[in-house]
Tab-separated table of C-alpha atoms and ligand atoms in Angstrom:
chain	number	residue	atom	x	y	z
A	1	MET	CA	0.011	-0.180	0.055
A	2	ARG	CA	1.195	3.379	-1.224
A	3	PHE	CA	0.752	6.304	1.680
A	4	ILE	CA	0.129	9.584	-0.087
A	5	SER	CA	-0.679	13.182	1.169
A	6	ARG	CA	-0.218	15.456	-1.923
A	7	LYS	CA	-2.803	15.859	-4.754
A	8	ALA	CA	0.310	16.036	-7.173
A	9	GLU	CA	0.674	12.497	-6.084
A	10	VAL	CA	-2.484	11.242	-6.427
A	11	HIS	CA	-2.763	12.621	-10.039
A	12	GLU	CA	-0.089	10.706	-10.765
A	13	CYS	CA	-0.282	7.420	-9.807
A	14	LEU	CA	-3.922	7.481	-11.397
A	15	ASP	CA	-3.098	9.269	-13.831
A	16	GLU	CA	-1.052	6.467	-14.554
A	17	ALA	CA	-3.460	3.798	-13.682
A	18	ARG	CA	-5.769	4.970	-16.284
A	19	ALA	CA	-3.012	5.054	-18.827
A	20	GLU	CA	-2.994	1.345	-18.499
A	21	ASN	CA	-6.656	1.119	-18.748
A	22	LYS	CA	-7.125	0.887	-14.786
A	23	SER	CA	-9.973	1.366	-13.629
A	24	VAL	CA	-9.804	3.038	-10.214
A	25	GLY	CA	-11.710	3.200	-7.150
A	26	LEU	CA	-12.361	5.582	-4.650
A	27	VAL	CA	-13.537	5.011	-0.723
A	28	PRO	CA	-14.008	8.468	1.048
A	29	THR	CA	-13.564	8.252	4.630
A	30	MET	CA	-13.220	10.324	7.613
A	31	GLY	CA	-11.070	7.516	8.896
A	32	TYR	CA	-12.213	5.711	12.581
A	33	LEU	CA	-12.470	2.909	9.988
A	34	HIS	CA	-14.858	0.025	11.156
A	35	GLY	CA	-16.561	-2.733	9.208
A	36	GLY	CA	-19.029	-0.384	7.210
A	37	HIS	CA	-15.707	1.039	6.154
A	38	ILE	CA	-13.922	-1.961	4.981
A	39	SER	CA	-17.063	-3.390	3.641
A	40	LEU	CA	-16.570	-0.124	0.709
A	41	ILE	CA	-13.172	-1.429	0.203
A	42	GLU	CA	-13.554	-4.404	-0.002
A	43	ARG	CA	-16.795	-3.723	-2.915
A	44	SER	CA	-14.016	-1.426	-4.732
A	45	ILE	CA	-11.728	-3.933	-4.864
A	46	GLU	CA	-13.406	-6.310	-6.189
A	47	GLU	CA	-15.135	-4.108	-9.163
A	48	ASN	CA	-11.620	-2.048	-9.585
A	49	ASP	CA	-8.145	-2.464	-10.412
A	50	ILE	CA	-6.694	0.470	-8.232
A	51	THR	CA	-8.635	1.251	-5.127
A	52	MET	CA	-7.913	4.138	-3.052
A	53	ALA	CA	-9.204	4.474	0.221
A	54	THR	CA	-9.051	8.668	1.741
A	55	ILE	CA	-8.694	9.997	5.187
A	56	PHE	CA	-9.939	13.543	5.717
A	57	VAL	CA	-11.993	14.075	8.709
A	58	ASN	CA	-13.446	17.422	6.775
A	59	PRO	CA	-14.055	20.742	8.853
A	60	LEU	CA	-16.861	22.578	6.379
A	61	GLN	CA	-18.900	20.338	7.863
A	62	PHE	CA	-19.232	20.576	10.910
A	63	SER	CA	-21.303	23.309	12.839
A	64	GLU	CA	-20.390	25.455	15.684
A	65	GLY	CA	-20.643	23.220	18.909
A	66	GLU	CA	-20.301	20.003	16.849
A	67	ASP	CA	-17.848	17.155	17.203
A	68	LEU	CA	-15.270	18.545	15.263
A	69	SER	CA	-12.088	18.893	17.743
A	70	SER	CA	-13.349	14.807	20.015
A	71	TYR	CA	-14.321	13.610	16.495
A	72	PRO	CA	-12.582	9.937	17.272
A	73	ARG	CA	-9.016	9.677	15.375
A	74	ASP	CA	-6.954	5.923	15.032
A	75	LEU	CA	-4.263	6.795	12.027
A	76	GLN	CA	-2.399	4.087	12.930
A	77	SER	CA	-4.924	1.616	13.147
A	78	ASP	CA	-6.542	2.956	9.740
A	79	ARG	CA	-3.620	2.759	8.166
A	80	GLU	CA	-3.140	-1.040	9.213
A	81	GLN	CA	-6.752	-1.902	8.452
A	82	CYS	CA	-6.574	-0.333	4.864
A	83	GLU	CA	-2.781	-2.280	4.388
A	84	ALA	CA	-4.585	-5.539	5.356
A	85	VAL	CA	-7.753	-5.093	3.439
A	86	GLY	CA	-5.466	-4.673	0.212
A	87	VAL	CA	-5.659	-0.701	-0.455
A	88	ASP	CA	-3.578	0.796	-2.988
A	89	LEU	CA	-2.668	3.845	-2.240
A	90	LEU	CA	-4.198	5.529	1.525
A	91	PHE	CA	-4.882	9.512	0.460
A	92	VAL	CA	-4.156	11.618	4.192
A	93	PRO	CA	-4.195	14.748	3.187
A	94	SER	CA	-3.898	17.621	5.777
A	95	LEU	CA	-6.008	20.910	6.162
A	96	GLU	CA	-3.910	23.173	3.864
A	97	GLU	CA	-3.228	20.438	0.915
A	98	MET	CA	-7.318	20.201	1.172
A	99	TYR	CA	-8.411	24.278	1.508
A	100	SER	CA	-5.593	27.089	0.558
A	101	LYS	CA	-6.577	30.150	2.761
A	102	PRO	CA	-9.587	32.090	2.744
A	103	VAL	CA	-12.130	29.367	0.936
A	104	HIS	CA	-13.960	31.621	-1.554
A	105	THR	CA	-15.678	28.434	-3.074
A	106	SER	CA	-18.394	25.951	-1.817
A	107	VAL	CA	-20.659	23.327	-3.565
A	108	HIS	CA	-24.339	23.817	-2.304
A	109	VAL	CA	-27.039	20.711	-3.589
A	110	ASP	CA	-30.996	22.738	-3.699
A	111	ASN	CA	-33.345	20.386	-1.578
A	112	LEU	CA	-32.286	17.064	-1.058
A	113	THR	CA	-30.714	19.203	2.084
A	114	THR	CA	-33.097	21.472	3.192
A	115	SER	CA	-34.917	18.671	5.241
A	116	MET	CA	-33.653	15.452	8.160
A	117	GLU	CA	-29.976	16.102	8.367
A	118	GLY	CA	-29.761	19.290	6.668
A	119	ARG	CA	-32.507	21.141	9.127
A	120	SER	CA	-30.877	19.739	12.044
A	121	ARG	CA	-26.978	20.414	11.168
A	122	PRO	CA	-27.760	23.680	8.110
A	123	THR	CA	-24.196	24.183	7.025
A	124	HIS	CA	-23.861	19.827	7.199
A	125	PHE	CA	-24.213	19.107	3.096
A	126	SER	CA	-22.567	22.021	1.517
A	127	GLY	CA	-19.508	20.932	3.437
A	128	VAL	CA	-19.817	17.300	2.514
A	129	ALA	CA	-20.834	18.692	-1.044
A	130	THR	CA	-17.023	21.062	-1.287
A	131	VAL	CA	-15.427	17.808	-0.355
A	132	VAL	CA	-16.976	15.352	-2.112
A	133	THR	CA	-16.094	17.309	-5.621
A	134	LYS	CA	-12.823	18.143	-4.644
A	135	LEU	CA	-11.948	14.408	-3.953
A	136	PHE	CA	-13.790	14.031	-7.259
A	137	ASN	CA	-11.208	16.047	-8.813
A	138	ILE	CA	-8.611	14.885	-7.349
A	139	THR	CA	-9.101	11.260	-8.223
A	140	GLY	CA	-10.474	12.151	-11.826
A	141	PRO	CA	-12.738	9.616	-12.893
A	142	CYS	CA	-13.710	6.629	-11.022
A	143	ASN	CA	-16.055	4.023	-9.510
A	144	THR	CA	-17.281	5.601	-5.882
A	145	TYR	CA	-18.128	3.619	-2.943
A	146	PHE	CA	-21.070	4.808	-0.239
A	147	GLY	CA	-22.623	3.851	2.530
A	148	GLU	CA	-26.253	3.453	2.376
A	149	LYS	CA	-26.234	4.177	6.266
A	150	ASP	CA	-26.184	8.135	5.385
A	151	TRP	CA	-28.945	7.609	2.963
A	152	GLN	CA	-29.618	11.580	2.784
A	153	GLN	CA	-25.633	12.301	1.678
A	154	LEU	CA	-25.770	9.249	-0.876
A	155	GLN	CA	-28.455	10.960	-2.407
A	156	VAL	CA	-26.650	14.406	-2.387
A	157	VAL	CA	-23.808	13.286	-3.526
A	158	SER	CA	-25.645	11.010	-6.078
A	159	THR	CA	-27.071	14.091	-7.377
A	160	LEU	CA	-24.115	16.188	-7.400
A	161	ALA	CA	-21.753	13.965	-9.430
A	162	ARG	CA	-24.625	13.318	-12.073
A	163	ASP	CA	-25.568	17.526	-11.912
A	164	LEU	CA	-21.858	18.518	-12.218
A	165	SER	CA	-21.172	15.861	-14.957
A	166	PHE	CA	-18.361	14.227	-13.196
A	167	ARG	CA	-17.129	10.850	-14.593
A	168	ILE	CA	-17.599	9.048	-11.567
A	169	ASN	CA	-20.225	6.649	-10.742
A	170	VAL	CA	-21.489	6.720	-7.413
A	171	VAL	CA	-22.359	3.403	-5.919
A	172	GLY	CA	-24.283	2.760	-2.774
A	173	CYS	CA	-23.237	0.104	-0.495
A	174	PRO	CA	-25.767	-1.237	2.159
A	175	THR	CA	-25.284	-1.125	5.732
A	176	ILE	CA	-23.469	-3.354	8.278
A	177	ARG	CA	-24.767	-3.535	11.627
A	178	HIS	CA	-23.843	-4.703	14.758
A	179	SER	CA	-25.752	-8.273	16.219
A	180	ASP	CA	-28.319	-6.565	17.296
A	181	GLY	CA	-28.691	-4.354	15.024
A	182	LEU	CA	-26.924	-1.198	15.566
A	183	ALA	CA	-25.630	0.796	12.625
A	184	LEU	CA	-22.139	0.996	12.019
A	185	SER	CA	-20.430	4.043	13.156
A	186	SER	CA	-17.227	5.795	13.813
A	187	ARG	CA	-19.103	7.809	16.440
A	188	ASN	CA	-20.819	4.573	18.767
A	189	ALA	CA	-17.838	4.856	20.075
A	190	TYR	CA	-18.865	7.797	22.436
A	191	LEU	CA	-21.713	5.641	23.852
A	192	THR	CA	-21.638	4.602	27.475
A	193	ALA	CA	-22.252	1.253	27.866
A	194	GLU	CA	-25.479	1.614	28.701
A	195	GLU	CA	-26.449	3.681	26.418
A	196	ARG	CA	-24.793	1.163	23.842
A	197	LEU	CA	-27.396	-1.044	24.798
A	198	SER	CA	-30.149	1.412	24.119
A	199	ALA	CA	-29.224	2.262	20.802
A	200	SER	CA	-30.315	-0.777	19.676
A	201	VAL	CA	-33.788	0.709	19.826
A	202	LEU	CA	-33.258	2.669	16.412
A	203	SER	CA	-32.721	-0.486	14.350
A	204	ARG	CA	-35.811	-2.048	16.176
A	205	SER	CA	-38.353	0.650	15.291
A	206	LEU	CA	-37.027	0.298	11.783
A	207	GLN	CA	-37.866	-3.393	11.901
A	208	LYS	CA	-40.696	-2.731	13.461
A	209	ALA	CA	-42.504	-0.399	11.106
A	210	SER	CA	-40.812	-2.790	7.930
A	211	GLU	CA	-42.756	-5.338	9.579
A	212	LEU	CA	-45.857	-3.605	9.693
A	213	VAL	CA	-45.628	-1.970	5.748
A	214	GLN	CA	-44.590	-5.281	4.971
A	215	SER	CA	-48.485	-6.612	6.513
A	216	GLY	CA	-50.211	-4.353	4.861
A	217	GLU	CA	-49.598	-1.021	6.436
A	218	ILE	CA	-49.317	1.864	3.757
A	219	LEU	CA	-50.411	5.085	6.026
A	220	ALA	CA	-46.691	7.197	6.639
A	221	SER	CA	-48.009	8.458	9.822
A	222	VAL	CA	-49.070	5.048	11.374
A	223	ILE	CA	-45.777	4.182	10.503
A	224	ARG	CA	-44.129	6.962	12.029
A	225	THR	CA	-46.370	6.641	15.656
A	226	LEU	CA	-45.698	3.332	15.778
A	227	ILE	CA	-41.579	4.112	15.838
A	228	VAL	CA	-41.962	7.432	17.937
A	229	ASP	CA	-43.777	4.877	20.460
A	230	GLU	CA	-41.096	2.052	20.348
A	231	ILE	CA	-38.004	5.206	20.261
A	232	ALA	CA	-40.172	6.742	23.377
A	233	THR	CA	-39.595	3.502	25.793
A	234	GLU	CA	-36.420	4.067	25.676
A	235	PRO	CA	-35.656	6.767	28.437
A	236	ARG	CA	-31.684	7.389	27.043
A	237	VAL	CA	-32.723	8.524	24.019
A	238	VAL	CA	-33.685	12.197	22.653
A	239	LEU	CA	-35.256	12.050	19.100
A	240	ASP	CA	-34.361	14.404	16.148
A	241	TYR	CA	-36.487	13.125	13.186
A	242	VAL	CA	-38.821	10.305	11.681
A	243	GLU	CA	-39.311	10.948	8.019
A	244	VAL	CA	-41.115	8.667	5.483
A	245	VAL	CA	-40.052	9.591	1.894
A	246	GLU	CA	-39.552	9.109	-1.969
A	247	GLY	CA	-36.043	7.575	-0.876
A	248	ASN	CA	-34.395	9.678	-4.133
A	249	SER	CA	-35.887	12.775	-3.872
A	250	LEU	CA	-36.175	13.131	-0.389
A	251	GLY	CA	-39.765	14.318	-0.702
A	252	SER	CA	-42.376	13.775	2.061
A	253	ILE	CA	-45.234	10.949	1.396
A	254	THR	CA	-48.280	10.383	3.056
A	255	GLU	CA	-48.626	6.973	2.091
A	256	ILE	CA	-46.029	3.967	1.561
A	257	GLY	CA	-45.505	2.420	-1.633
A	258	PRO	CA	-42.003	0.656	-3.997
A	259	GLY	CA	-39.185	3.956	-3.138
A	260	ALA	CA	-40.046	4.489	0.168
A	261	ARG	CA	-37.916	5.133	2.240
A	262	ILE	CA	-37.913	5.659	6.739
A	263	LEU	CA	-35.025	8.002	8.074
A	264	LEU	CA	-34.583	8.819	11.349
A	265	ALA	CA	-31.952	10.645	14.071
A	266	ALA	CA	-31.742	10.101	17.967
A	267	LYS	CA	-29.188	11.553	20.582
A	268	PHE	CA	-27.965	9.045	22.814
A	269	GLY	CA	-25.949	11.685	25.231
A	270	LYS	CA	-23.023	13.030	22.882
A	271	ALA	CA	-24.037	10.953	20.698
A	272	ARG	CA	-26.028	11.643	17.698
A	273	LEU	CA	-26.778	8.504	15.578
A	274	ILE	CA	-28.591	7.977	12.323
A	275	ASP	CA	-30.219	5.024	10.217
A	276	ASN	CA	-32.936	4.151	7.915
A	277	VAL	CA	-34.212	1.689	6.078
A	278	ASP	CA	-36.346	0.414	2.463
A	279	PRO	CA	-39.464	-0.742	4.328
A	280	TYR	CA	-40.109	-3.316	2.110
A	281	VAL	CA	-36.456	-5.299	2.746
A	282	GLY	CA	-35.927	-4.120	6.561
A	283	ILE	CA	-33.222	-4.477	9.001
A	284	SER	CA	-31.161	-7.286	7.753
B	301	PAF	O1	-19.543	10.128	5.220
B	301	PAF	C1	-18.568	10.622	5.370
B	301	PAF	O2	-17.535	10.020	6.240
B	301	PAF	C2	-18.375	12.063	5.127
B	301	PAF	O3	-18.764	12.812	4.997
B	301	PAF	C3	-17.413	12.094	3.683
B	301	PAF	C4	-18.505	11.822	2.543
B	301	PAF	C5	-16.136	11.589	3.313
B	301	PAF	C6	-16.861	13.146	3.429
B	301	PAF	O4	-16.384	13.582	4.533
């Protein structure tokens, strides 16, 4: 595995690979890698000749008062995991390498970014869209792998790649879960032992909702109430939102049909966790 910190080196390695007709896979991350990231990397390795993972904790996507300074970091373990799984290039740029100061340009994706995560974290998605645009430009034509756990982010990134005509194919990959259903997330590291036990209420409520949909319920209001009531059984959780939407446009729906998605966010102490489900599939 080659460890790279400069954009110029990325250009050099990947231009050379593409000149030899090799396909390139890109897995952008903020590090503190877990099984969810590794599944994206494995998929990229399976589908491409060269896989580049990136680690960059992007300050632009954290709002004032969020967890930028405490965001978990472990570069040594990340390097070892990337090496073990077979990453070809690991790109870990410094802040200065990514953003020359002052930054005058940002990327904003309309509509998809105003609800849910965008309502609770108003500057979050322009931060994501800006850094992802930069990573796409640094990498060049490639397949890129994003987790379905961040469903709204996946829609935002797919839309920006299409709208800005990037020669980039965005591939969504299934959420990886612990055995009790909790979705893997770097922010799970913030959970106390008690909160960790409570946190499985999120996937449990989504699974119950899915079962109700599969048994014929189509009213989004009924499904939403079931989830809110289930989550209320856990005293340690503060619910942020539960939304039933059309999965690609993210527009609210009143009746559930194929393509629907249920998304939620909740806080357990310091940890703000998100999850989502296709109710016709359920939590697997
Ligand atoms: O999903 C993440 O870890 C981040 O939002 C991403 C896509 C790496 C951009 O910083």
